[in-house]
Amino acid sequence: MSVTPAIETAAPAVPLKVRLGGWGTGLMLLAVWLLLIVATGLYRQDFLSHQTLLAVTFTMAVVGVLAIGQGLVAISGGFIDLSQPANMILASLVAVRLSEAGMPLAVVIVGAILSGMLWGALNAAIVVFARLNPVIVTLATNFIGLAVLFLVFQLAEVPLNSEIYQFGRASFLGLPAIFWPMLALVLIVGLLMPRTRYGRRAIAVGGNKAAAKARGISLKLTRFAIFTIAGGFVGFASVLFAATAGPFNPGSANTLQLNIIAGVILAGISLAGGRGNFWMLLLSVGFLSTIPTSLVFFGLSSDTQSIFQGFILIIAVAIDGWRARKGTP
Amino acid sequence: MTDITAAPVRKGLSEDWRAILTGSVASISITFIAVIAIGWFWVGPKFLSFGNVSIMGTFLIVPLIVGAFSGFALLSGVVDLSIGSMVAFSSALFALLISLGWDPATTAVVTLVACLCFGGINAIAIVGFGAEPIAATLGMLVALRGIAWVLLGSQGTIFAFNIDMFNLISLQLFGLPLFFLVAIALTVVAALIVTRTRAGRHVQAVGGDDKAAARAGISVRGVRVAALLLSSFGAGLGGIVYAAQLGSAARATGFGLEFQVYAALMIGGYSILRGGVGNPIGGALGLLAVAGVSNILDLKAISPYYVNIIVGLLLLAAVLLDRIRGGDAYE
């Protein structure tokens, strides 16, 4: 897009020297999140309850794992993966079918992850071999994928009292069981990205692909790896989704998409690629997941939720654009 | 394609052939003719009967209007994803005010001004702050959908049937819906503006290379703000037409319209990732081709989901053509 040149010139001059930065983003997010919690708590004392904590962490789980996948695509310069809904529904269907066949939970999880990785690899194949922009490729594969899924099934649900069903309703240390894998994944990815060779390569490709190429990093292999791994995260998110969503249809994941993109941008993971800290996802996703519950306590209808989320996203990208323009990442 | 952005000149004998096969309106014209031919042979002459074209035309009025206006945003290099929700918001506001007993003309003006305000917010975020257009207008898409749903209230539908408006929108000329012909005329006017006027060339120049355009003394920011405002104006107009056609506004109105319209526009030669390419005629042909495909499947009683599969494949083919034509290769 025509504004990217400006952003690219603002990218760090030494691309392989990865910025850990963005703690300012973290403090700001934390402040806004606390403000929301305190404001709601003052308005309605009963907001500050274990019930609210359960609701927020429950929402965070699926969104958080999807946001890791989206963040990986964004940080490596792939911009956005718009096909996450189709990928997730396909992997969820795989999870449902496997658990209907009586498979143990481990097999269900592996099956869903493989399905997700396969989808990611398919996107990557089109992106790499046809040299097309991922935004349009994933827009098209989402179109095609959801249409095919609608032809395949109308409604699916994990069998009652199957292992995955139990997992979706279990709790651990007072929080939903599905929250913990999300927390672990965000912490691990956030730890590994700036500290391992492969993580730094991915960030370098996103920051300045010409420089990355000059350093001998294969752009094609990196794209393939990133899309496949990001697909794997979507696959795992599908397990959490299928475990908790109840009956779902091919359109059920559409509403998640924007929340995830908003989460990634708010976390300071630049859509232009090359910078971001995955740990921030905990704050941004936490903040976004608190909004629905907060609004309920303020007595506002669930429709107003999208108004807030939409304007928060606009403000976040405006700040993101402003920073890139001023060259202070 | 007539553009002043001067596509990179490649020397070679195959240049002319390449131009014929990959020119922006050329490829969509071939697709469009292919769709008509398939319809003619598979469905029979009734595919092109006045009755059938009239049905297609009725459904095409809103996409054609929305596409003609939002094409300017694409051309200037800022994609506006909020058009679908803008249509929803416009139809909801229009229906609400009509149901409160407002006069249609005043309501239309108020609705359009409201849409322009939200288009202005897009412009401030994108042009003023340098926000990424896809992400910023995605935010507006969500926000406006929320606002539309709040306006529609707990019922989710507002009935605002007005017999005068309905009669106006249903007028026929030569056996076709009058407003379908108006929308086609609008497309032609837009195409003339793009290719024949100074303003149109400025829009193309800004989309093609904003730095070069700025050096040439064109106000890049001014053009982009105007393009975003036009885009929201067109979507507002589309919403009003919907409300008049249906006599109501509902939660599903305009849902997903942005992807349908942009997929068709991209099939028609526009690009949502770089400005300066595409032509309103090509975009309209893209919309007609997609409508033709869905009409054929409809008449053959085939599941409408196949339309999305075909649209997705056409979309990939179109962007591949765009790249061959000189679009940025992605690495």
Tab-separated table of N, CA and C in Angstrom, chain B residues 24 33 71 80 169 251 259 265 323:
chain	number	residue	atom	x	y	z
B	24	SER	N	-6.258	-3.692	-18.267
B	24	SER	CA	-7.131	-3.812	-17.111
B	24	SER	C	-8.578	-4.096	-17.493
B	33	ILE	N	-17.735	-11.634	-21.060
B	33	ILE	CA	-18.288	-12.298	-22.252
B	33	ILE	C	-18.410	-13.800	-22.000
B	71	GLY	N	-14.538	3.114	-5.734
B	71	GLY	CA	-13.439	2.951	-6.690
B	71	GLY	C	-12.463	4.117	-6.632
B	80	ASP	N	-11.172	1.494	1.484
B	80	ASP	CA	-12.150	1.804	2.528
B	80	ASP	C	-13.000	0.567	2.774
B	169	ILE	N	-38.326	4.079	-6.883
B	169	ILE	CA	-37.207	3.154	-7.059
B	169	ILE	C	-37.585	2.022	-8.014
B	251	ARG	N	-30.782	-6.019	10.492
B	251	ARG	CA	-29.413	-6.245	10.952
B	251	ARG	C	-28.531	-6.817	9.847
B	259	PHE	N	-16.752	-6.987	1.141
B	259	PHE	CA	-15.934	-8.020	0.514
B	259	PHE	C	-16.505	-8.403	-0.844
B	265	LEU	N	-14.677	-5.733	-7.705
B	265	LEU	CA	-13.863	-4.641	-8.265
B	265	LEU	C	-12.464	-5.133	-8.612
B	323	ARG	N	-0.515	-8.723	-11.115
B	323	ARG	CA	0.927	-8.781	-10.880
B	323	ARG	C	1.678	-8.885	-12.205
